[in-house]
CSV table of C-alpha atoms and ligand atoms in Angstrom, one decimal:
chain,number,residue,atom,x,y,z
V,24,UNK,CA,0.0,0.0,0.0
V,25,UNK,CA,2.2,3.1,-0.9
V,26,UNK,CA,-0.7,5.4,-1.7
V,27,UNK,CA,-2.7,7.3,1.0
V,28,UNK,CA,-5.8,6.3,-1.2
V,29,UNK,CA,-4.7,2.1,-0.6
V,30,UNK,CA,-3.5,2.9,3.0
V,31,UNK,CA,-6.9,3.5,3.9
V,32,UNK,CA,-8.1,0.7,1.7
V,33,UNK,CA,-5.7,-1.5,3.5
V,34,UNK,CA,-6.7,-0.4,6.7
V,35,UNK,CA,-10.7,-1.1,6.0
V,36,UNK,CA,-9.5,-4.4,4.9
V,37,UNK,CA,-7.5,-5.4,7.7
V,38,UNK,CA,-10.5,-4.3,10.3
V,39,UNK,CA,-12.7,-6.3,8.2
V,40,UNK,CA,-10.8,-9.8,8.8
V,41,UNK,CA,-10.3,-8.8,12.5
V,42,UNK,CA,-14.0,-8.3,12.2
V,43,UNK,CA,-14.4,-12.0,10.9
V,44,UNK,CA,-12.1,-13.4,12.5
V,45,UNK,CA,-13.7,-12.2,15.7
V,46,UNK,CA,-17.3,-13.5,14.8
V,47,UNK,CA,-15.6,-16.6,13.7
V,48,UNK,CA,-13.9,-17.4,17.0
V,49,UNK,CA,-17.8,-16.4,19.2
V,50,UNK,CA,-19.3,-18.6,16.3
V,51,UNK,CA,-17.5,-21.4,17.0
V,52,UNK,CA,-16.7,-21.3,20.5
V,53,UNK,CA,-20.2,-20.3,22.1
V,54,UNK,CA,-22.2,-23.6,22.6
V,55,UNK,CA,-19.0,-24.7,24.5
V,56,UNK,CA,-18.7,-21.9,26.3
V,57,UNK,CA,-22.5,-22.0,27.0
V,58,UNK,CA,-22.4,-25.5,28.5
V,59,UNK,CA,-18.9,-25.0,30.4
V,60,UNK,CA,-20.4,-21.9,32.1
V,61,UNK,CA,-18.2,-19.3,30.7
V,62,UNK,CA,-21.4,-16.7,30.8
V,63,UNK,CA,-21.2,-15.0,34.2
V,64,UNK,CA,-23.8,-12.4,35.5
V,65,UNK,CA,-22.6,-8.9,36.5
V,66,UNK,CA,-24.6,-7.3,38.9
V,67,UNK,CA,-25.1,-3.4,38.3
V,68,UNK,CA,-27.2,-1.7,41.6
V,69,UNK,CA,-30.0,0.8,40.8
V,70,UNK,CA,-30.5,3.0,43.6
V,71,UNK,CA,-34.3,4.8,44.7
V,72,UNK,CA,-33.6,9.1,44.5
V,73,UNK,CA,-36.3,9.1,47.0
V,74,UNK,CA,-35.0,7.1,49.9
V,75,UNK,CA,-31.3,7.3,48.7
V,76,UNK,CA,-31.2,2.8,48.6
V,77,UNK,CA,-30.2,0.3,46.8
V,78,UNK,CA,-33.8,-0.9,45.0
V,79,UNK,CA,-32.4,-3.7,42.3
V,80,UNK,CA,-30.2,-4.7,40.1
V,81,UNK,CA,-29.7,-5.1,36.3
V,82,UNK,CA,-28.0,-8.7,35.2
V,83,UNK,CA,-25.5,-7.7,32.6
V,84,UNK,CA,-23.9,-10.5,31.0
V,85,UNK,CA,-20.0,-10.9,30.5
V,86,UNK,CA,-18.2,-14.0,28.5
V,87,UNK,CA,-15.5,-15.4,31.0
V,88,UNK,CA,-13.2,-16.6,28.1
V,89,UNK,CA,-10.2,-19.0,29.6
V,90,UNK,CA,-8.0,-17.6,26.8
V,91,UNK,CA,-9.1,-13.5,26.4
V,92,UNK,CA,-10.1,-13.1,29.9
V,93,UNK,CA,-14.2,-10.8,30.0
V,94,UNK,CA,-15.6,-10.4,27.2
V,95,UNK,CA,-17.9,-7.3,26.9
V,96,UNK,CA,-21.4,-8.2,25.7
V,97,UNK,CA,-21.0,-5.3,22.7
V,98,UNK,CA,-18.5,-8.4,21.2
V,99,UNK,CA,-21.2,-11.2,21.1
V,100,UNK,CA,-24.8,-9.6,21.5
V,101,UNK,CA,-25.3,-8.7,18.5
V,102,UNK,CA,-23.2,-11.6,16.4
V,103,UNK,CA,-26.1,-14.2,18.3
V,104,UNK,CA,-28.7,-11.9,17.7
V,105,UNK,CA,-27.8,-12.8,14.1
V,106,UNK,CA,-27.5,-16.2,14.6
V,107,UNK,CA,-30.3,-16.8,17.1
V,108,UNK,CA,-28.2,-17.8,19.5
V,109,UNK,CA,-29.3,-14.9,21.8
V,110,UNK,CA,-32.6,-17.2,22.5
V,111,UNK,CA,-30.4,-20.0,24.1
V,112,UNK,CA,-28.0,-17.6,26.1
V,113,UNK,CA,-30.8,-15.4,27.6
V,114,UNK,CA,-33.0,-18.2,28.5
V,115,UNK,CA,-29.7,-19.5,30.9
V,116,UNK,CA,-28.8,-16.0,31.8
V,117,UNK,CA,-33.1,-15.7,33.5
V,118,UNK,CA,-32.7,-19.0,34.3
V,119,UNK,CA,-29.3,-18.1,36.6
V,120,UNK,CA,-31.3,-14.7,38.1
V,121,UNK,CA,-33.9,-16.8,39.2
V,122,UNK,CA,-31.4,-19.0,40.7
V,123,UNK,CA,-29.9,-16.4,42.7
V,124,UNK,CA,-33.0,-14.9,43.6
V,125,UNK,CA,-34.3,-18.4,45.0
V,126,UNK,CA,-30.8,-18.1,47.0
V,127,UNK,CA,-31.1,-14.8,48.7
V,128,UNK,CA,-34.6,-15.8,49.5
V,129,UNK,CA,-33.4,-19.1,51.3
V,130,UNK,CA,-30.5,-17.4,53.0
V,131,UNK,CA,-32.8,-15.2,54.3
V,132,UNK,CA,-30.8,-12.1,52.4
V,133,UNK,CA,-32.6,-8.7,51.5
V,134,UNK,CA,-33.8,-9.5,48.1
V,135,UNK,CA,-34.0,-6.6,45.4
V,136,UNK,CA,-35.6,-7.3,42.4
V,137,UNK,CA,-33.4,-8.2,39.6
V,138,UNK,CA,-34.1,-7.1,36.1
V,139,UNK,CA,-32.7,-9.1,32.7
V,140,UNK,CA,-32.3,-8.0,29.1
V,141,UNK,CA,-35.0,-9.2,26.4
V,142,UNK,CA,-33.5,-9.3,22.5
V,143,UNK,CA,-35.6,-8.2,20.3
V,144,UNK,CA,-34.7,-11.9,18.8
V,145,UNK,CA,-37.0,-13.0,21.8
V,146,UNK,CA,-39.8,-11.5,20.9
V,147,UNK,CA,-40.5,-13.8,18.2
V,148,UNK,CA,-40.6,-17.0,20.3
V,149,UNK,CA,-44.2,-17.5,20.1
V,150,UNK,CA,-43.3,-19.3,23.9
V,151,UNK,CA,-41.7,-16.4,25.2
V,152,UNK,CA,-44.3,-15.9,27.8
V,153,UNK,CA,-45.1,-19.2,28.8
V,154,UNK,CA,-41.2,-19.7,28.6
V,155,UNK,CA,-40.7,-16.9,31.2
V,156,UNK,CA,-43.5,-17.6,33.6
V,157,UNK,CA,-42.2,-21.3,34.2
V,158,UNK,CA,-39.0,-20.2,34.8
V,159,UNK,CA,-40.6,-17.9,38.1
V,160,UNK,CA,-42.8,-20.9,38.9
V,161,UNK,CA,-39.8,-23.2,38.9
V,162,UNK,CA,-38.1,-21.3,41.8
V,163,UNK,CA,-41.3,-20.4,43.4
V,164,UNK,CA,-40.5,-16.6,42.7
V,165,UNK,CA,-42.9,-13.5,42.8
V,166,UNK,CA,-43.2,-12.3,39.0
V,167,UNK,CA,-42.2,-8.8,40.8
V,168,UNK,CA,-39.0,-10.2,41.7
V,169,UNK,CA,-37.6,-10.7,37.8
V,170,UNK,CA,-37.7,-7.2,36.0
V,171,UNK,CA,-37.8,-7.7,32.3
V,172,UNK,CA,-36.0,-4.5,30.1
V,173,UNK,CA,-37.0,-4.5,26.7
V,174,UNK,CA,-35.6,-2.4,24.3
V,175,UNK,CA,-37.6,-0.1,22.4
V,176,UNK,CA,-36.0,-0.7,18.9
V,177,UNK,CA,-38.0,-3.9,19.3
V,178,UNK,CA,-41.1,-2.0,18.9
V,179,UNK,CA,-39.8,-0.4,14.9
V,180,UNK,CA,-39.1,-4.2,13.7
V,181,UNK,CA,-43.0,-5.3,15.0
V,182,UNK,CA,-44.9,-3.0,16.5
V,183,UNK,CA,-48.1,-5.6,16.8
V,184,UNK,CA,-45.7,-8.3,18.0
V,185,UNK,CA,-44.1,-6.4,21.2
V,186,UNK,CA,-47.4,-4.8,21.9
V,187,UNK,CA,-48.3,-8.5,22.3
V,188,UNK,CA,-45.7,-9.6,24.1
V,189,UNK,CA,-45.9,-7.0,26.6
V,190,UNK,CA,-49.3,-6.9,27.5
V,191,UNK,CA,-49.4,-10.7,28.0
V,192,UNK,CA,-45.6,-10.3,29.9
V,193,UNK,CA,-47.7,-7.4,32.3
V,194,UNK,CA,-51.1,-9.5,32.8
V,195,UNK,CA,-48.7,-12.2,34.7
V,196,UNK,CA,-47.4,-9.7,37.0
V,197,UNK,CA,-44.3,-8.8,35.6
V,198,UNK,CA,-42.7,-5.7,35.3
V,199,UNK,CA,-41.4,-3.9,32.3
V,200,UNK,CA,-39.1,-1.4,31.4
V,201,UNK,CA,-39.0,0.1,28.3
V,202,UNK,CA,-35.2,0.2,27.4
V,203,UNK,CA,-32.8,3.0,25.5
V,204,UNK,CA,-36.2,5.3,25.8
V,205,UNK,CA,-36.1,8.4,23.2
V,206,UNK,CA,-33.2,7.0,21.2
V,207,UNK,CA,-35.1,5.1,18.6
V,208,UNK,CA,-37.7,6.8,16.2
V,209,UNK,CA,-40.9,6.1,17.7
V,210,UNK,CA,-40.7,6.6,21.5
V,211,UNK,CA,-43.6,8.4,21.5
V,212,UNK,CA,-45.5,6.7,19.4
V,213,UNK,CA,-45.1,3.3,21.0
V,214,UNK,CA,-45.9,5.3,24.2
V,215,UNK,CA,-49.7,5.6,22.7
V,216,UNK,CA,-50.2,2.0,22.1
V,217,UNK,CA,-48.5,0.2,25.2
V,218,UNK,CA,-48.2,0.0,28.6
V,219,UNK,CA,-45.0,-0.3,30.6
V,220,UNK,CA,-44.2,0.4,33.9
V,221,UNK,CA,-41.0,2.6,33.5
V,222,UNK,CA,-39.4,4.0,31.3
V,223,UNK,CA,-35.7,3.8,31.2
V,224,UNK,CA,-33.3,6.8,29.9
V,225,UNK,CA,-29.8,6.8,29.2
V,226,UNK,CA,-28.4,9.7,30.6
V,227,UNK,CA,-25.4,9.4,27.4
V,228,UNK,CA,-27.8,10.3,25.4
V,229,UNK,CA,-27.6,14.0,26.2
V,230,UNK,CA,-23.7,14.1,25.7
V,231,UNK,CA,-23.6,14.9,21.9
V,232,UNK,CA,-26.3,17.4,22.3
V,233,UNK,CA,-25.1,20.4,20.3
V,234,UNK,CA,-27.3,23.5,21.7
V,235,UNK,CA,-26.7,23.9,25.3
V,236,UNK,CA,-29.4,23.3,27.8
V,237,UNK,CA,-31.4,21.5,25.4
V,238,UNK,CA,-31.0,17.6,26.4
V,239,UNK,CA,-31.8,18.9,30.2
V,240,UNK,CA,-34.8,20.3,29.3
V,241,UNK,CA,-36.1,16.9,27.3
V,242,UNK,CA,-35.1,15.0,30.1
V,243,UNK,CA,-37.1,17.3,32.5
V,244,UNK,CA,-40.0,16.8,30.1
V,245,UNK,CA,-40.0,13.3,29.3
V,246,UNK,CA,-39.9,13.0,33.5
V,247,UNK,CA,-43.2,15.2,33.8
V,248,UNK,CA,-44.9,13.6,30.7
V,249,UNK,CA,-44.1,9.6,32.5
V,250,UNK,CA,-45.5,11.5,35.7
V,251,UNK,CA,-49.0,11.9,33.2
V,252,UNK,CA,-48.6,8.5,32.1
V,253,UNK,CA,-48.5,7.0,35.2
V,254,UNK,CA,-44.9,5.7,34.7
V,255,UNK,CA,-41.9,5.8,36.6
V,256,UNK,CA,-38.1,6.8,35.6
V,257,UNK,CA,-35.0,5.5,35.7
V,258,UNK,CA,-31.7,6.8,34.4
V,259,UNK,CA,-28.8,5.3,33.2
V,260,UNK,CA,-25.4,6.4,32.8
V,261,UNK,CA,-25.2,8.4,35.5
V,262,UNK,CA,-21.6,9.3,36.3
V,263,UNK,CA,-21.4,13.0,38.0
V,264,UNK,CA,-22.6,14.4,41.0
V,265,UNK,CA,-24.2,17.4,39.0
V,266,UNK,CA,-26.0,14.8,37.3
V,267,UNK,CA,-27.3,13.2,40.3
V,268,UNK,CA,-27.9,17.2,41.5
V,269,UNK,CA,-29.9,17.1,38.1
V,270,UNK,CA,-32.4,14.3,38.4
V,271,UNK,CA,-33.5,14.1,41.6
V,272,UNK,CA,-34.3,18.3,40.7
V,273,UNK,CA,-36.6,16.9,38.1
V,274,UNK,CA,-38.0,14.4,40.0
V,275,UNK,CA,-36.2,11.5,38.7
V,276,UNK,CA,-37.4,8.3,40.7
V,277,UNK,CA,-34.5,5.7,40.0
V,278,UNK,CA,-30.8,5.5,38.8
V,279,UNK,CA,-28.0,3.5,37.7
V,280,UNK,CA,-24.3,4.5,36.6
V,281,UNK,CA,-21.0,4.3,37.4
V,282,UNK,CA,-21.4,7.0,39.9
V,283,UNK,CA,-22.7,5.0,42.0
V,284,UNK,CA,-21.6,1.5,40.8
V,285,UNK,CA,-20.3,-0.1,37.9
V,286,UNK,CA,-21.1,-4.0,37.2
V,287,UNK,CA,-20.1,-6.0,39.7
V,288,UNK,CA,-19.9,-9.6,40.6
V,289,UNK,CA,-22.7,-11.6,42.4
V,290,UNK,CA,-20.2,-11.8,45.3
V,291,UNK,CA,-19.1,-8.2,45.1
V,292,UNK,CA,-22.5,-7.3,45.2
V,293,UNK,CA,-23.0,-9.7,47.8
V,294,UNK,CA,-20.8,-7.9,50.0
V,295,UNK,CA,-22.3,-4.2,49.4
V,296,UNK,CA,-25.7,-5.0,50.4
V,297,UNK,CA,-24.6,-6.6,53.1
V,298,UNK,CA,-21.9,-3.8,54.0
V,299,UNK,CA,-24.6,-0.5,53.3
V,300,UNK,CA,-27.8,-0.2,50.7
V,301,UNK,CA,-27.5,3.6,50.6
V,302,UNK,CA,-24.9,6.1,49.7
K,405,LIG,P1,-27.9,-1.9,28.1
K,405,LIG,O1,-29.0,-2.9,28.5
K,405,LIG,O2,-28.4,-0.5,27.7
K,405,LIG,O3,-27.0,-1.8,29.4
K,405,LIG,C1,-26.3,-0.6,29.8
K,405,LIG,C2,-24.9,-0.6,29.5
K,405,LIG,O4,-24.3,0.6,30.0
K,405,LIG,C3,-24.1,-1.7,30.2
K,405,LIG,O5,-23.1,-2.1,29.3
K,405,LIG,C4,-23.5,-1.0,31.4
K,405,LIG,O6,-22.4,-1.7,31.9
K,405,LIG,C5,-23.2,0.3,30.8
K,405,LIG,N1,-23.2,1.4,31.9
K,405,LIG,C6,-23.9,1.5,33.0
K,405,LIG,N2,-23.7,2.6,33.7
K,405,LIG,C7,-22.7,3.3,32.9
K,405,LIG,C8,-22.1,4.6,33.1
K,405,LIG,O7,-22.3,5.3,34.0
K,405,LIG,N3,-21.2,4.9,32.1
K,405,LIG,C9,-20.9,4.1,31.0
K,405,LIG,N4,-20.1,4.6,30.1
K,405,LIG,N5,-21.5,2.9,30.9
K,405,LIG,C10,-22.4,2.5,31.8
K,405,LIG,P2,-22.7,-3.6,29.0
K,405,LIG,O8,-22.8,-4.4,30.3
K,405,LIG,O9,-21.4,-3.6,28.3
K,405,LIG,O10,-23.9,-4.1,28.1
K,405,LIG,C11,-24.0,-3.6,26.8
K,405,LIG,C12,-25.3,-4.1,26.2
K,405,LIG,O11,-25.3,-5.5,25.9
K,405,LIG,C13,-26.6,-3.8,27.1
K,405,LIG,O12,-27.0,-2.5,27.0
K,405,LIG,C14,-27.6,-4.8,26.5
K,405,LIG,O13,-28.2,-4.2,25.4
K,405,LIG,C15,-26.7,-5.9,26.1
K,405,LIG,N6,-26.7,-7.0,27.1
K,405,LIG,C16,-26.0,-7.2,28.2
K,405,LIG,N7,-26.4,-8.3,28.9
K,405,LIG,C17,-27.4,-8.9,28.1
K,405,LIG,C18,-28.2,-10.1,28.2
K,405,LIG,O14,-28.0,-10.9,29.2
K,405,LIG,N8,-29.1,-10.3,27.2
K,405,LIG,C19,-29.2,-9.5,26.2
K,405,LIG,N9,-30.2,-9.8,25.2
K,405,LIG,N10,-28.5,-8.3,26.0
K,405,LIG,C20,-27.6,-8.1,27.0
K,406,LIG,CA1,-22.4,-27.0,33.2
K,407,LIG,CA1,-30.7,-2.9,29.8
K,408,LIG,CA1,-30.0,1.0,28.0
């Protein structure tokens, strides 16, 4: 490559086969890894504005790779989403929360309700529902107690489908939280057509905002407009003080970031309830 034009070309190229080779190595290595355990749960803590507590938790999952160490989810997600995958690994990664949750409730531990990730892939299972609900009857678990997130680009893809899916998800008693609210395109629109119980807003998504001001006063409004509706907020992302300053000024009810927490082990997490719930 001696031009700048094929320096670039050879560049692209070369990310491309890193690209491949990377899919390649998830595609072949992920049954395996599913059935040696390699998926781990992370624990993140949310935390109530109001009383200043640990509330819950979100399960984030990580790859525990013998030979690259944790593998962030960004690396595999969407690669099974493609392949279906996703259907097999989220059913064990509920299957684990409810696991834990049975735990903490035999140990006699202060139990927070936990809340998973649904793919959009999911959706399409037409025994998603019935799937989840044995999964809560197996460990003898309130509905209440698993938290389900959905992500709202689910609603673009099949609109009739998630609307569903949801209100079938709600009439057992589960709770659901609309995921990544105000990033897709129709936010709003879904917010016409079905009910969820909160509404979940990543606090990132004001960091590109060009005029200044702006993304505060959309947060403060999607806050009072969930306040109409009934629902409550959480945010995500939260890193700064001033942030935390911010939302509880609007009247935000939950929150979850790295200033307060990032992931953390079961154990580590463990040990912080145990140790204090508030901060
Ligand atoms: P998500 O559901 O939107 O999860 C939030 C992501 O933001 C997590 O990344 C979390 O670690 C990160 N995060 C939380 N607080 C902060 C903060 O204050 N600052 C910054 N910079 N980041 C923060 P993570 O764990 O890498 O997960 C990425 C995505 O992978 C998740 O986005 C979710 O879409 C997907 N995912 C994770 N676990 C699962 C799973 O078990 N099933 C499915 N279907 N998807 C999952
Ligand atoms: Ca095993
Ligand atoms: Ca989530
Ligand atoms: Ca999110």
């Amino acid at each position: 490559c001696s031009t700048n034009y094929l320096q670039h070309f050879c560049f692209y190229e070369n990310s491309m086969n890193d690209k491949s080779i990377e899919e390649q190595y998830v595609v072949n290595n992920m049954k395996e890894a599913l059935e040696n355990d390699q998926f781990i749960i992370y624990l993140q803590p949310k935390y109530d504005l109001r009383t200043n507590t640990i509330d819950g938790a979100e399960a984030l999952v990580r790859w525990n790779n013998p030979e690259q160490g944790l593998i962030s989810p960004n690396v595999f997600i969407p690669i099974f989403e493609h392949n279906g995958f996703i259907v097999n690994l989220d059913f064990y990664i509920w299957d684990q929360v409810c696991k834990l949750l049975r735990r903490w409730l035999d140990e006699g531990r202060p139990i927070y309700p936990i809340s998973v990730n649904i793919s959009r892939v999911d959706l399409f299972n037409p025994k998603l529902v019935d799937t989840i609900c044995a999964l809560v009857n197996k460990y003898n678990l309130s509905p209440k107690l698993l938290q389900l997130e959905l992500t709202e680009s689910a609603y673009t893809s099949n609109p009739q489908l998630i609307k569903k899916r949801m209100a079938s998800l709600r009439e057992k008693g589960f709770t659901i939280l609309m995921d990544d609210f105000g990033t897709g395109y129709s936010s709003l629109n879904m917010l016409k057509d079905i009910i969820v119980d909160i509404l979940k807003i990543d606090m990132r998504f004001l960091s590109d905002c060009e005029i200044p001001g702006r993304g505060e006063n959309i947060l403060g409004s999607i806050v009072r407009m969930a306040k109409w509706l009934d629902l409550l907020v959480i945010v995500e992302g939260v890193e700064t003080a001033e942030q935390v300053n911010f939302l509880r000024s609007i009247g935000c009810e939950y929150v979850q970031g790295y200033y307060f927490s990032k992931p953390i082990s079961i154990g580590d997490f463990e040990t912080l309830i145990a140790k204090k719930s508030t901060f």
